[in-house]
CSV table of C-alpha atoms in Angstrom, one decimal:
chain,number,residue,atom,x,y,z
Q,1,UNK,CA,33.9,-49.7,-45.7
Q,2,UNK,CA,35.7,-47.3,-43.4
Q,3,UNK,CA,37.2,-48.0,-40.0
Q,4,UNK,CA,39.4,-47.2,-37.1
Q,5,UNK,CA,41.8,-48.7,-34.7
Q,6,UNK,CA,41.3,-48.3,-30.9
Q,7,UNK,CA,44.9,-48.8,-29.8
Q,8,UNK,CA,45.4,-50.8,-26.6
Q,9,UNK,CA,49.1,-51.5,-26.6
Q,10,UNK,CA,52.3,-51.4,-28.7
Q,11,UNK,CA,54.7,-54.2,-27.9
Q,12,UNK,CA,58.4,-54.4,-28.9
Q,13,UNK,CA,59.6,-58.0,-28.7
Q,14,UNK,CA,62.6,-59.9,-30.1
Q,15,UNK,CA,60.5,-61.0,-33.1
Q,16,UNK,CA,59.6,-57.3,-33.9
Q,17,UNK,CA,57.0,-54.7,-33.0
Q,18,UNK,CA,53.3,-55.4,-32.7
Q,19,UNK,CA,50.2,-53.3,-32.3
Q,20,UNK,CA,47.3,-54.6,-30.2
Q,21,UNK,CA,43.8,-53.1,-30.4
Q,22,UNK,CA,40.3,-53.3,-31.6
Q,23,UNK,CA,39.6,-52.7,-35.3
Q,24,UNK,CA,36.1,-51.4,-36.1
Q,25,UNK,CA,34.6,-51.1,-39.5
Q,26,UNK,CA,31.4,-49.6,-40.8
Q,27,UNK,CA,29.8,-50.4,-44.1
Q,28,UNK,CA,27.6,-47.6,-45.5
Q,29,UNK,CA,25.5,-47.0,-48.6
Q,30,UNK,CA,26.5,-44.2,-50.9
Q,31,UNK,CA,23.9,-41.9,-49.3
Q,32,UNK,CA,25.5,-42.5,-45.8
Q,33,UNK,CA,22.9,-45.1,-44.5
Q,34,UNK,CA,24.6,-47.5,-42.2
Q,35,UNK,CA,24.4,-51.1,-43.5
Q,36,UNK,CA,26.4,-52.7,-40.6
Q,37,UNK,CA,29.3,-52.5,-38.3
Q,38,UNK,CA,31.6,-55.0,-36.7
Q,39,UNK,CA,34.8,-55.1,-34.7
Q,40,UNK,CA,37.7,-57.5,-34.0
Q,41,UNK,CA,40.5,-57.6,-31.5
Q,42,UNK,CA,43.8,-58.1,-33.3
Q,43,UNK,CA,47.5,-58.2,-32.8
Q,44,UNK,CA,49.2,-56.9,-36.0
Q,45,UNK,CA,52.9,-56.7,-36.9
Q,46,UNK,CA,54.3,-53.2,-37.3
Q,47,UNK,CA,57.6,-51.6,-38.4
Q,48,UNK,CA,59.1,-48.9,-36.4
Q,49,UNK,CA,60.4,-45.9,-38.3
Q,50,UNK,CA,62.0,-42.7,-37.2
Q,51,UNK,CA,61.1,-39.5,-39.0
Q,52,UNK,CA,62.2,-36.0,-37.9
Q,53,UNK,CA,63.3,-37.5,-34.5
Q,54,UNK,CA,59.8,-39.0,-33.8
Q,55,UNK,CA,59.4,-42.8,-33.6
Q,56,UNK,CA,56.3,-44.1,-35.4
Q,57,UNK,CA,54.8,-47.5,-35.9
Q,58,UNK,CA,53.8,-48.4,-39.4
Q,59,UNK,CA,51.1,-51.1,-39.2
Q,60,UNK,CA,51.7,-53.7,-42.0
Q,61,UNK,CA,49.0,-54.4,-44.5
Q,62,UNK,CA,46.6,-57.1,-43.5
Q,63,UNK,CA,43.2,-58.8,-44.1
Q,64,UNK,CA,40.4,-58.6,-41.6
Q,65,UNK,CA,37.1,-60.5,-41.5
Q,66,UNK,CA,34.4,-58.0,-40.6
Q,67,UNK,CA,30.7,-58.9,-41.1
Q,68,UNK,CA,31.7,-62.0,-43.1
Q,69,UNK,CA,33.5,-59.7,-45.6
Q,70,UNK,CA,37.3,-60.0,-46.1
Q,71,UNK,CA,38.6,-56.5,-45.9
Q,72,UNK,CA,42.0,-55.5,-47.1
Q,73,UNK,CA,43.5,-52.9,-44.7
Q,74,UNK,CA,46.5,-51.0,-46.1
Q,75,UNK,CA,49.5,-50.0,-44.2
Q,76,UNK,CA,49.0,-47.0,-41.9
Q,77,UNK,CA,51.0,-45.0,-39.4
Q,78,UNK,CA,50.3,-44.9,-35.6
Q,79,UNK,CA,52.1,-41.9,-34.1
Q,80,UNK,CA,52.6,-41.4,-30.3
Q,81,UNK,CA,51.0,-37.9,-30.5
Q,82,UNK,CA,47.7,-39.6,-31.5
Q,83,UNK,CA,47.5,-42.3,-29.0
Q,84,UNK,CA,47.8,-42.4,-25.3
Q,85,UNK,CA,46.3,-40.3,-22.5
Q,86,UNK,CA,48.8,-39.3,-19.8
Q,87,UNK,CA,49.5,-42.1,-17.3
Q,88,UNK,CA,47.6,-42.1,-14.0
Q,89,UNK,CA,49.5,-40.8,-11.0
Q,90,UNK,CA,50.4,-43.6,-8.7
Q,91,UNK,CA,48.5,-43.6,-5.4
Q,92,UNK,CA,50.4,-43.2,-2.2
Q,93,UNK,CA,50.0,-46.1,0.1
Q,94,UNK,CA,50.2,-45.3,3.8
Q,95,UNK,CA,51.7,-48.1,5.8
Q,96,UNK,CA,51.3,-48.6,9.5
Q,97,UNK,CA,54.3,-49.6,11.6
Q,98,UNK,CA,54.0,-53.2,12.6
Q,99,UNK,CA,55.5,-55.3,15.4
Q,100,UNK,CA,55.6,-59.1,15.2
Q,101,UNK,CA,53.9,-59.0,11.9
Q,102,UNK,CA,50.6,-57.7,13.3
Q,103,UNK,CA,49.4,-54.5,11.6
Q,104,UNK,CA,48.8,-51.5,13.7
Q,105,UNK,CA,50.4,-52.8,16.9
Q,106,UNK,CA,53.6,-51.4,18.2
Q,107,UNK,CA,55.6,-52.6,21.3
């Protein structure tokens, strides 16, 4: 079985760091024929490490039930350069002047 994580969020809380996302696994025959696929949303504890000035999350080993099969997932690294698209630019909101709480009317 091979798989991937679609990372949604990394949370740092007083109890530690956590990674939230969707784990997807595919089970294939030796010739590459797909037997089945499944996915699960999970929140998994992670350890933060600093290497060469870069902060990385190391997701702790875990077990995940995919397609009724208990899958052992080893520890793996999530680095910031792999993950997030640039944030959307905030929209400008144009406000009209108001008088007496009625939008669009000035005295």
